[in-house]
Amino acid sequence: MAGVKGNGAGEGFDEVFDVVVVGFGFAGGVTAIEAHDRGAKVLLVEKMPDPGGISICSHGAVCSTRKPDGAFAYLKATNAGRTPDPVLRALADGMTELEAYVRKLAEPLGAEFMIRDRGGNYPLPGEDSFYYTQITAIPNFDSAQVYPQVRGRPAGPMVFYMLQRNVADRGIDVRLSTPVRDLIRTPEREVTGVVIETPTGERRRIGARRGVVLACGGFEGDPEMQRQYWQLMPVFPAANRGNTGDGIRMSQALGAKLWHMWHFHGSYGFRHPDEKFFPFGIRVKRFPDWIPGKESRAVVQAPWILVDRKAKRFMNEFPPYVQDTGWREFEFFDPVTQSFPRIPAFLIFDEVGRRRFPMGNPAYNDRTMKFTWSRDNLKEVELGILKTDDTIAGLAKKLGLDPAALEATMERWNKMAAVKKDDDFGRPAGTIMKIQRPPFYAGEVWPVVSNTQGGPVHDAKQRIIDVDDKPIARLFAAGELGSSFGHLYLAGGNIAECFVTGRIAGREAASLPPLN
Ligand SMILES: Cc1cc2nc3c(=O)[nH]c(=O)nc-3n(C[C@H](O)[C@H](O)[C@H](O)COP(=O)(O)OP(=O)(O)OC[C@H]3O[C@@H](n4cnc5c(N)ncnc54)[C@H](O)[C@@H]3O)c2cc1C
């Protein structure tokens, strides 16, 4: 079991640093930079052969604010009492510094910026408090050359490159393919170091004179933890197989309290065609978000509907923030049939939709994955990810659905689409289009997790808190490991959190008096 073996603090160390940072995504990079700049000798260890975590696959927009009170009010409303005020206050206050901070780190690279107004996702107090700080170009940086293992949005790699360059320029010791297996602590539970496994399989004891910061992400890549903490199953991960909840287990072994384990940021999507990567998912195409009460902003027509195994629609396919809450309607468990009738569900579209854009949106940070989604969706038909037929009844048979039921669903949908009014689930008019031109297409879709929010509880100083509500000495969390987002998510919020909490954790760890 992680966390408890090899714990003797008196056994001696193979190497000693001031601060050990576990995991090299955005949070780990920021933590290492901040601790180094406060005078600490830092070791940054990453389990996978390539750094970047899931951070590098992200949109890279750093949510920022000039109105900390408004930002706090919004975070408070969207967390519905599940995260204490001081933690949200620290996040809101930290967001006021992010534009300047990102500019400072990006300056040596000559990066170009875009500052983009972007409110919250829901009409709640403080909704107008946010904007994005976004890098739009870095001279001579070609993501495909530098990070050939990454598929995703272009800005994520630029932000990671900025951090990686800053880490390298400071001479911070970085070790890849080096998982942390254990935390070392005294009998009084003061954390004094970590046990790493080197690329040759050797275990080494690393001392941390000031502190250890766990920035090793969530449990997107751990199906067993997902089975235990989530009702719905299976849920497919979308980006990095390294995030297997190690930081959660290691901190639990020291008595950490957990929070937000049920909450994840995700959508629906397809199953990766190559069984070798199973379980792995491909998120459905991303559409612009819209705000409840401002449905007129939802202007992009989306060519599909979703049906369950009774061939019936069961949700508004375009909730305000599809990529965040898109999975939630899949959770229904039917005690009569003892099954999840919406897992998988079926995404149905026609020839007009097929020609419109790629339906899938792969994201990964993995050398062994090469899959890209074709522009015209035809490769996916060949691969069997999508099935096709000239008639709805024929398509239903191929999917194992009742043909008459699917025909009735399509007829009702097209009737509502003719008047742009979804009487059943209130999907915004601007997203609605008919599905009527053969051939017809369908793909199985499953819940897909982009990132988890659960993990150890932390306070406003990012100290990990135990089951007795006391900080575990010299142990910190940063990033999505034990994220503050406990109910509804804020677009760009996880990246903002990586920067804000990485800075706090790096600063706090570096400023502790050193152990002998
Ligand atoms: C496709 C996609 C798009 C997204 N878009 C956005 C967006 O636009 N805005 C936003 O705010 N958020 C977005 N997110 C979420 C956001 O990117 C993440 O929540 C955030 O970047 C997580 O950063 P992190 O540093 O905490 O974790 P990661 O970036 O996952 O880094 C954790 C690292 O720790 C390593 N690790 C794990 N265990 C160990 C161990 N035992 N020892 C050593 N290393 C270990 C992992 O391999 C990994 O590299 C997106 C996520 C995905 C998947």
JSON list of C-alpha atoms in Angstrom, two decimals, residues 221-373:
[
{"chain": "A", "resi": 221, "resn": "GLY", "atom": "CA", "xyz": [-6.80, 7.00, -14.92]},
{"chain": "A", "resi": 222, "resn": "ASP", "atom": "CA", "xyz": [-7.89, 4.78, -12.05]},
{"chain": "A", "resi": 223, "resn": "PRO", "atom": "CA", "xyz": [-11.02, 2.77, -12.88]},
{"chain": "A", "resi": 224, "resn": "GLU", "atom": "CA", "xyz": [-11.07, 1.07, -9.47]},
{"chain": "A", "resi": 225, "resn": "MET", "atom": "CA", "xyz": [-11.24, 4.36, -7.54]},
{"chain": "A", "resi": 226, "resn": "GLN", "atom": "CA", "xyz": [-13.92, 5.54, -9.94]},
{"chain": "A", "resi": 227, "resn": "ARG", "atom": "CA", "xyz": [-15.96, 2.38, -9.29]},
{"chain": "A", "resi": 228, "resn": "GLN", "atom": "CA", "xyz": [-15.80, 3.03, -5.56]},
{"chain": "A", "resi": 229, "resn": "TYR", "atom": "CA", "xyz": [-16.51, 6.77, -5.53]},
{"chain": "A", "resi": 230, "resn": "TRP", "atom": "CA", "xyz": [-18.95, 7.19, -8.42]},
{"chain": "A", "resi": 231, "resn": "GLN", "atom": "CA", "xyz": [-22.30, 5.58, -8.98]},
{"chain": "A", "resi": 232, "resn": "LEU", "atom": "CA", "xyz": [-22.15, 5.58, -12.77]},
{"chain": "A", "resi": 233, "resn": "MET", "atom": "CA", "xyz": [-19.84, 3.18, -14.57]},
{"chain": "A", "resi": 234, "resn": "PRO", "atom": "CA", "xyz": [-17.87, 2.85, -16.64]},
{"chain": "A", "resi": 235, "resn": "VAL", "atom": "CA", "xyz": [-16.50, 6.35, -17.20]},
{"chain": "A", "resi": 236, "resn": "PHE", "atom": "CA", "xyz": [-13.66, 6.72, -19.69]},
{"chain": "A", "resi": 237, "resn": "PRO", "atom": "CA", "xyz": [-10.66, 9.01, -19.10]},
{"chain": "A", "resi": 238, "resn": "ALA", "atom": "CA", "xyz": [-9.65, 11.39, -21.85]},
{"chain": "A", "resi": 239, "resn": "ALA", "atom": "CA", "xyz": [-6.08, 12.59, -21.52]},
{"chain": "A", "resi": 240, "resn": "ASN", "atom": "CA", "xyz": [-3.36, 11.03, -19.40]},
{"chain": "A", "resi": 241, "resn": "ARG", "atom": "CA", "xyz": [-2.97, 7.57, -17.94]},
{"chain": "A", "resi": 242, "resn": "GLY", "atom": "CA", "xyz": [-0.57, 8.77, -15.21]},
{"chain": "A", "resi": 243, "resn": "ASN", "atom": "CA", "xyz": [-3.23, 10.25, -12.95]},
{"chain": "A", "resi": 244, "resn": "THR", "atom": "CA", "xyz": [-4.14, 7.20, -10.91]},
{"chain": "A", "resi": 245, "resn": "GLY", "atom": "CA", "xyz": [-4.95, 8.81, -7.57]},
{"chain": "A", "resi": 246, "resn": "ASP", "atom": "CA", "xyz": [-1.49, 8.21, -6.05]},
{"chain": "A", "resi": 247, "resn": "GLY", "atom": "CA", "xyz": [-1.57, 11.49, -4.13]},
{"chain": "A", "resi": 248, "resn": "ILE", "atom": "CA", "xyz": [-4.98, 10.63, -2.70]},
{"chain": "A", "resi": 249, "resn": "ARG", "atom": "CA", "xyz": [-3.84, 7.24, -1.42]},
{"chain": "A", "resi": 250, "resn": "MET", "atom": "CA", "xyz": [-0.54, 8.56, -0.07]},
{"chain": "A", "resi": 251, "resn": "SER", "atom": "CA", "xyz": [-2.23, 11.35, 1.85]},
{"chain": "A", "resi": 252, "resn": "GLN", "atom": "CA", "xyz": [-4.98, 9.00, 3.07]},
{"chain": "A", "resi": 253, "resn": "ALA", "atom": "CA", "xyz": [-2.31, 6.78, 4.56]},
{"chain": "A", "resi": 254, "resn": "LEU", "atom": "CA", "xyz": [-1.35, 9.75, 6.73]},
{"chain": "A", "resi": 255, "resn": "GLY", "atom": "CA", "xyz": [-4.93, 10.30, 7.82]},
{"chain": "A", "resi": 256, "resn": "ALA", "atom": "CA", "xyz": [-6.06, 12.90, 5.27]},
{"chain": "A", "resi": 257, "resn": "LYS", "atom": "CA", "xyz": [-9.74, 13.75, 5.04]},
{"chain": "A", "resi": 258, "resn": "LEU", "atom": "CA", "xyz": [-11.20, 13.62, 1.52]},
{"chain": "A", "resi": 259, "resn": "TRP", "atom": "CA", "xyz": [-13.65, 15.89, -0.25]},
{"chain": "A", "resi": 260, "resn": "HIS", "atom": "CA", "xyz": [-15.40, 16.37, -3.61]},
{"chain": "A", "resi": 261, "resn": "MET", "atom": "CA", "xyz": [-14.71, 12.78, -4.66]},
{"chain": "A", "resi": 262, "resn": "TRP", "atom": "CA", "xyz": [-18.02, 12.54, -6.54]},
{"chain": "A", "resi": 263, "resn": "HIS", "atom": "CA", "xyz": [-17.35, 15.64, -8.63]},
{"chain": "A", "resi": 264, "resn": "PHE", "atom": "CA", "xyz": [-15.66, 15.46, -11.99]},
{"chain": "A", "resi": 265, "resn": "HIS", "atom": "CA", "xyz": [-15.37, 17.70, -15.02]},
{"chain": "A", "resi": 266, "resn": "GLY", "atom": "CA", "xyz": [-16.49, 15.80, -18.05]},
{"chain": "A", "resi": 267, "resn": "SER", "atom": "CA", "xyz": [-18.83, 15.19, -20.88]},
{"chain": "A", "resi": 268, "resn": "TYR", "atom": "CA", "xyz": [-19.89, 12.35, -23.09]},
{"chain": "A", "resi": 269, "resn": "GLY", "atom": "CA", "xyz": [-17.89, 10.83, -25.90]},
{"chain": "A", "resi": 270, "resn": "PHE", "atom": "CA", "xyz": [-16.76, 7.80, -27.81]},
{"chain": "A", "resi": 271, "resn": "ARG", "atom": "CA", "xyz": [-14.71, 4.83, -26.80]},
{"chain": "A", "resi": 272, "resn": "HIS", "atom": "CA", "xyz": [-11.17, 4.70, -28.16]},
{"chain": "A", "resi": 273, "resn": "PRO", "atom": "CA", "xyz": [-11.19, 2.22, -31.07]},
{"chain": "A", "resi": 274, "resn": "ASP", "atom": "CA", "xyz": [-8.02, 0.46, -30.03]},
{"chain": "A", "resi": 275, "resn": "GLU", "atom": "CA", "xyz": [-8.72, -2.09, -27.29]},
{"chain": "A", "resi": 276, "resn": "LYS", "atom": "CA", "xyz": [-5.11, -1.81, -26.20]},
{"chain": "A", "resi": 277, "resn": "PHE", "atom": "CA", "xyz": [-5.96, 1.63, -24.73]},
{"chain": "A", "resi": 278, "resn": "PHE", "atom": "CA", "xyz": [-9.19, 0.51, -23.13]},
{"chain": "A", "resi": 279, "resn": "PRO", "atom": "CA", "xyz": [-10.64, 2.10, -21.15]},
{"chain": "A", "resi": 280, "resn": "PHE", "atom": "CA", "xyz": [-9.99, 5.40, -22.89]},
{"chain": "A", "resi": 281, "resn": "GLY", "atom": "CA", "xyz": [-12.48, 7.90, -24.25]},
{"chain": "A", "resi": 282, "resn": "ILE", "atom": "CA", "xyz": [-12.68, 10.59, -26.91]},
{"chain": "A", "resi": 283, "resn": "ARG", "atom": "CA", "xyz": [-14.71, 13.62, -25.95]},
{"chain": "A", "resi": 284, "resn": "VAL", "atom": "CA", "xyz": [-17.42, 14.77, -28.30]},
{"chain": "A", "resi": 285, "resn": "LYS", "atom": "CA", "xyz": [-16.82, 17.95, -30.32]},
{"chain": "A", "resi": 286, "resn": "ARG", "atom": "CA", "xyz": [-16.73, 21.07, -28.18]},
{"chain": "A", "resi": 287, "resn": "PHE", "atom": "CA", "xyz": [-19.38, 23.76, -28.68]},
{"chain": "A", "resi": 288, "resn": "PRO", "atom": "CA", "xyz": [-19.50, 27.27, -27.23]},
{"chain": "A", "resi": 289, "resn": "ASP", "atom": "CA", "xyz": [-21.05, 27.41, -23.76]},
{"chain": "A", "resi": 290, "resn": "TRP", "atom": "CA", "xyz": [-24.24, 29.37, -23.09]},
{"chain": "A", "resi": 291, "resn": "ILE", "atom": "CA", "xyz": [-25.71, 30.91, -19.95]},
{"chain": "A", "resi": 292, "resn": "PRO", "atom": "CA", "xyz": [-29.15, 29.97, -18.60]},
{"chain": "A", "resi": 293, "resn": "GLY", "atom": "CA", "xyz": [-31.51, 32.87, -19.28]},
{"chain": "A", "resi": 294, "resn": "LYS", "atom": "CA", "xyz": [-29.37, 33.89, -22.27]},
{"chain": "A", "resi": 295, "resn": "GLU", "atom": "CA", "xyz": [-30.27, 30.99, -24.56]},
{"chain": "A", "resi": 296, "resn": "SER", "atom": "CA", "xyz": [-30.00, 33.35, -27.53]},
{"chain": "A", "resi": 297, "resn": "ARG", "atom": "CA", "xyz": [-26.21, 33.01, -27.16]},
{"chain": "A", "resi": 298, "resn": "ALA", "atom": "CA", "xyz": [-26.44, 29.34, -28.12]},
{"chain": "A", "resi": 299, "resn": "VAL", "atom": "CA", "xyz": [-26.20, 29.88, -31.85]},
{"chain": "A", "resi": 300, "resn": "VAL", "atom": "CA", "xyz": [-24.19, 26.94, -33.15]},
{"chain": "A", "resi": 301, "resn": "GLN", "atom": "CA", "xyz": [-26.41, 24.23, -34.62]},
{"chain": "A", "resi": 302, "resn": "ALA", "atom": "CA", "xyz": [-25.40, 20.83, -33.38]},
{"chain": "A", "resi": 303, "resn": "PRO", "atom": "CA", "xyz": [-26.40, 17.94, -35.59]},
{"chain": "A", "resi": 304, "resn": "TRP", "atom": "CA", "xyz": [-27.16, 15.18, -33.12]},
{"chain": "A", "resi": 305, "resn": "ILE", "atom": "CA", "xyz": [-29.53, 13.90, -30.50]},
{"chain": "A", "resi": 306, "resn": "LEU", "atom": "CA", "xyz": [-28.86, 11.26, -27.84]},
{"chain": "A", "resi": 307, "resn": "VAL", "atom": "CA", "xyz": [-31.10, 8.28, -27.14]},
{"chain": "A", "resi": 308, "resn": "ASP", "atom": "CA", "xyz": [-30.99, 5.62, -24.44]},
{"chain": "A", "resi": 309, "resn": "ARG", "atom": "CA", "xyz": [-31.37, 1.88, -24.92]},
{"chain": "A", "resi": 310, "resn": "LYS", "atom": "CA", "xyz": [-35.14, 2.29, -25.24]},
{"chain": "A", "resi": 311, "resn": "ALA", "atom": "CA", "xyz": [-34.40, 4.58, -28.22]},
{"chain": "A", "resi": 312, "resn": "LYS", "atom": "CA", "xyz": [-35.76, 7.58, -26.28]},
{"chain": "A", "resi": 313, "resn": "ARG", "atom": "CA", "xyz": [-34.15, 10.95, -25.74]},
{"chain": "A", "resi": 314, "resn": "PHE", "atom": "CA", "xyz": [-33.31, 11.51, -22.09]},
{"chain": "A", "resi": 315, "resn": "MET", "atom": "CA", "xyz": [-31.58, 14.91, -21.87]},
{"chain": "A", "resi": 316, "resn": "ASN", "atom": "CA", "xyz": [-30.93, 18.29, -23.35]},
{"chain": "A", "resi": 317, "resn": "GLU", "atom": "CA", "xyz": [-27.86, 17.33, -25.39]},
{"chain": "A", "resi": 318, "resn": "PHE", "atom": "CA", "xyz": [-26.52, 20.89, -24.93]},
{"chain": "A", "resi": 319, "resn": "PRO", "atom": "CA", "xyz": [-26.64, 21.88, -21.31]},
{"chain": "A", "resi": 320, "resn": "PRO", "atom": "CA", "xyz": [-24.99, 25.28, -20.68]},
{"chain": "A", "resi": 321, "resn": "TYR", "atom": "CA", "xyz": [-21.50, 23.81, -20.33]},
{"chain": "A", "resi": 322, "resn": "VAL", "atom": "CA", "xyz": [-21.49, 20.47, -22.14]},
{"chain": "A", "resi": 323, "resn": "GLN", "atom": "CA", "xyz": [-17.85, 19.73, -21.38]},
{"chain": "A", "resi": 324, "resn": "ASP", "atom": "CA", "xyz": [-18.49, 20.06, -17.66]},
{"chain": "A", "resi": 325, "resn": "THR", "atom": "CA", "xyz": [-21.90, 18.63, -16.79]},
{"chain": "A", "resi": 326, "resn": "GLY", "atom": "CA", "xyz": [-22.52, 16.67, -20.00]},
{"chain": "A", "resi": 327, "resn": "TRP", "atom": "CA", "xyz": [-22.03, 13.38, -18.12]},
{"chain": "A", "resi": 328, "resn": "ARG", "atom": "CA", "xyz": [-24.49, 13.97, -15.34]},
{"chain": "A", "resi": 329, "resn": "GLU", "atom": "CA", "xyz": [-27.65, 12.70, -17.05]},
{"chain": "A", "resi": 330, "resn": "PHE", "atom": "CA", "xyz": [-25.90, 9.40, -17.78]},
{"chain": "A", "resi": 331, "resn": "GLU", "atom": "CA", "xyz": [-25.92, 8.55, -14.10]},
{"chain": "A", "resi": 332, "resn": "PHE", "atom": "CA", "xyz": [-29.48, 7.22, -13.90]},
{"chain": "A", "resi": 333, "resn": "PHE", "atom": "CA", "xyz": [-29.60, 3.63, -12.60]},
{"chain": "A", "resi": 334, "resn": "ASP", "atom": "CA", "xyz": [-32.79, 1.71, -13.23]},
{"chain": "A", "resi": 335, "resn": "PRO", "atom": "CA", "xyz": [-33.44, -0.64, -10.29]},
{"chain": "A", "resi": 336, "resn": "VAL", "atom": "CA", "xyz": [-36.04, -2.59, -12.27]},
{"chain": "A", "resi": 337, "resn": "THR", "atom": "CA", "xyz": [-33.69, -3.61, -15.08]},
{"chain": "A", "resi": 338, "resn": "GLN", "atom": "CA", "xyz": [-30.68, -3.28, -12.77]},
{"chain": "A", "resi": 339, "resn": "SER", "atom": "CA", "xyz": [-28.74, -1.44, -15.39]},
{"chain": "A", "resi": 340, "resn": "PHE", "atom": "CA", "xyz": [-27.63, 2.00, -16.48]},
{"chain": "A", "resi": 341, "resn": "PRO", "atom": "CA", "xyz": [-29.92, 2.39, -19.51]},
{"chain": "A", "resi": 342, "resn": "ARG", "atom": "CA", "xyz": [-27.93, 5.42, -20.75]},
{"chain": "A", "resi": 343, "resn": "ILE", "atom": "CA", "xyz": [-24.50, 3.79, -20.64]},
{"chain": "A", "resi": 344, "resn": "PRO", "atom": "CA", "xyz": [-23.78, 3.60, -23.42]},
{"chain": "A", "resi": 345, "resn": "ALA", "atom": "CA", "xyz": [-26.26, 5.96, -25.06]},
{"chain": "A", "resi": 346, "resn": "PHE", "atom": "CA", "xyz": [-26.40, 6.51, -28.82]},
{"chain": "A", "resi": 347, "resn": "LEU", "atom": "CA", "xyz": [-25.54, 9.72, -30.64]},
{"chain": "A", "resi": 348, "resn": "ILE", "atom": "CA", "xyz": [-27.55, 9.98, -33.83]},
{"chain": "A", "resi": 349, "resn": "PHE", "atom": "CA", "xyz": [-27.02, 12.28, -36.81]},
{"chain": "A", "resi": 350, "resn": "ASP", "atom": "CA", "xyz": [-27.57, 12.36, -40.57]},
{"chain": "A", "resi": 351, "resn": "GLU", "atom": "CA", "xyz": [-25.60, 13.00, -43.74]},
{"chain": "A", "resi": 352, "resn": "VAL", "atom": "CA", "xyz": [-25.79, 16.78, -43.28]},
{"chain": "A", "resi": 353, "resn": "GLY", "atom": "CA", "xyz": [-24.29, 16.41, -39.82]},
{"chain": "A", "resi": 354, "resn": "ARG", "atom": "CA", "xyz": [-21.66, 13.96, -41.03]},
{"chain": "A", "resi": 355, "resn": "ARG", "atom": "CA", "xyz": [-20.27, 16.56, -43.43]},
{"chain": "A", "resi": 356, "resn": "ARG", "atom": "CA", "xyz": [-20.27, 19.36, -40.89]},
{"chain": "A", "resi": 357, "resn": "PHE", "atom": "CA", "xyz": [-17.29, 18.66, -38.61]},
{"chain": "A", "resi": 358, "resn": "PRO", "atom": "CA", "xyz": [-15.46, 15.87, -36.80]},
{"chain": "A", "resi": 359, "resn": "MET", "atom": "CA", "xyz": [-17.75, 14.49, -34.11]},
{"chain": "A", "resi": 360, "resn": "GLY", "atom": "CA", "xyz": [-14.89, 13.45, -31.82]},
{"chain": "A", "resi": 361, "resn": "ASN", "atom": "CA", "xyz": [-12.23, 15.57, -30.19]},
{"chain": "A", "resi": 362, "resn": "PRO", "atom": "CA", "xyz": [-9.29, 13.42, -29.04]},
{"chain": "A", "resi": 363, "resn": "ALA", "atom": "CA", "xyz": [-6.97, 14.72, -26.32]},
{"chain": "A", "resi": 364, "resn": "TYR", "atom": "CA", "xyz": [-4.02, 12.84, -24.92]},
{"chain": "A", "resi": 365, "resn": "ASN", "atom": "CA", "xyz": [-0.49, 13.15, -23.63]},
{"chain": "A", "resi": 366, "resn": "ASP", "atom": "CA", "xyz": [0.83, 9.72, -24.51]},
{"chain": "A", "resi": 367, "resn": "ARG", "atom": "CA", "xyz": [3.58, 8.52, -26.83]},
{"chain": "A", "resi": 368, "resn": "THR", "atom": "CA", "xyz": [1.77, 5.33, -27.70]},
{"chain": "A", "resi": 369, "resn": "MET", "atom": "CA", "xyz": [-1.43, 6.97, -28.94]},
{"chain": "A", "resi": 370, "resn": "LYS", "atom": "CA", "xyz": [-1.69, 8.20, -32.48]},
{"chain": "A", "resi": 371, "resn": "PHE", "atom": "CA", "xyz": [-5.42, 8.34, -33.11]},
{"chain": "A", "resi": 372, "resn": "THR", "atom": "CA", "xyz": [-6.85, 11.44, -34.78]},
{"chain": "A", "resi": 373, "resn": "TRP", "atom": "CA", "xyz": [-10.49, 11.91, -35.74]}
]
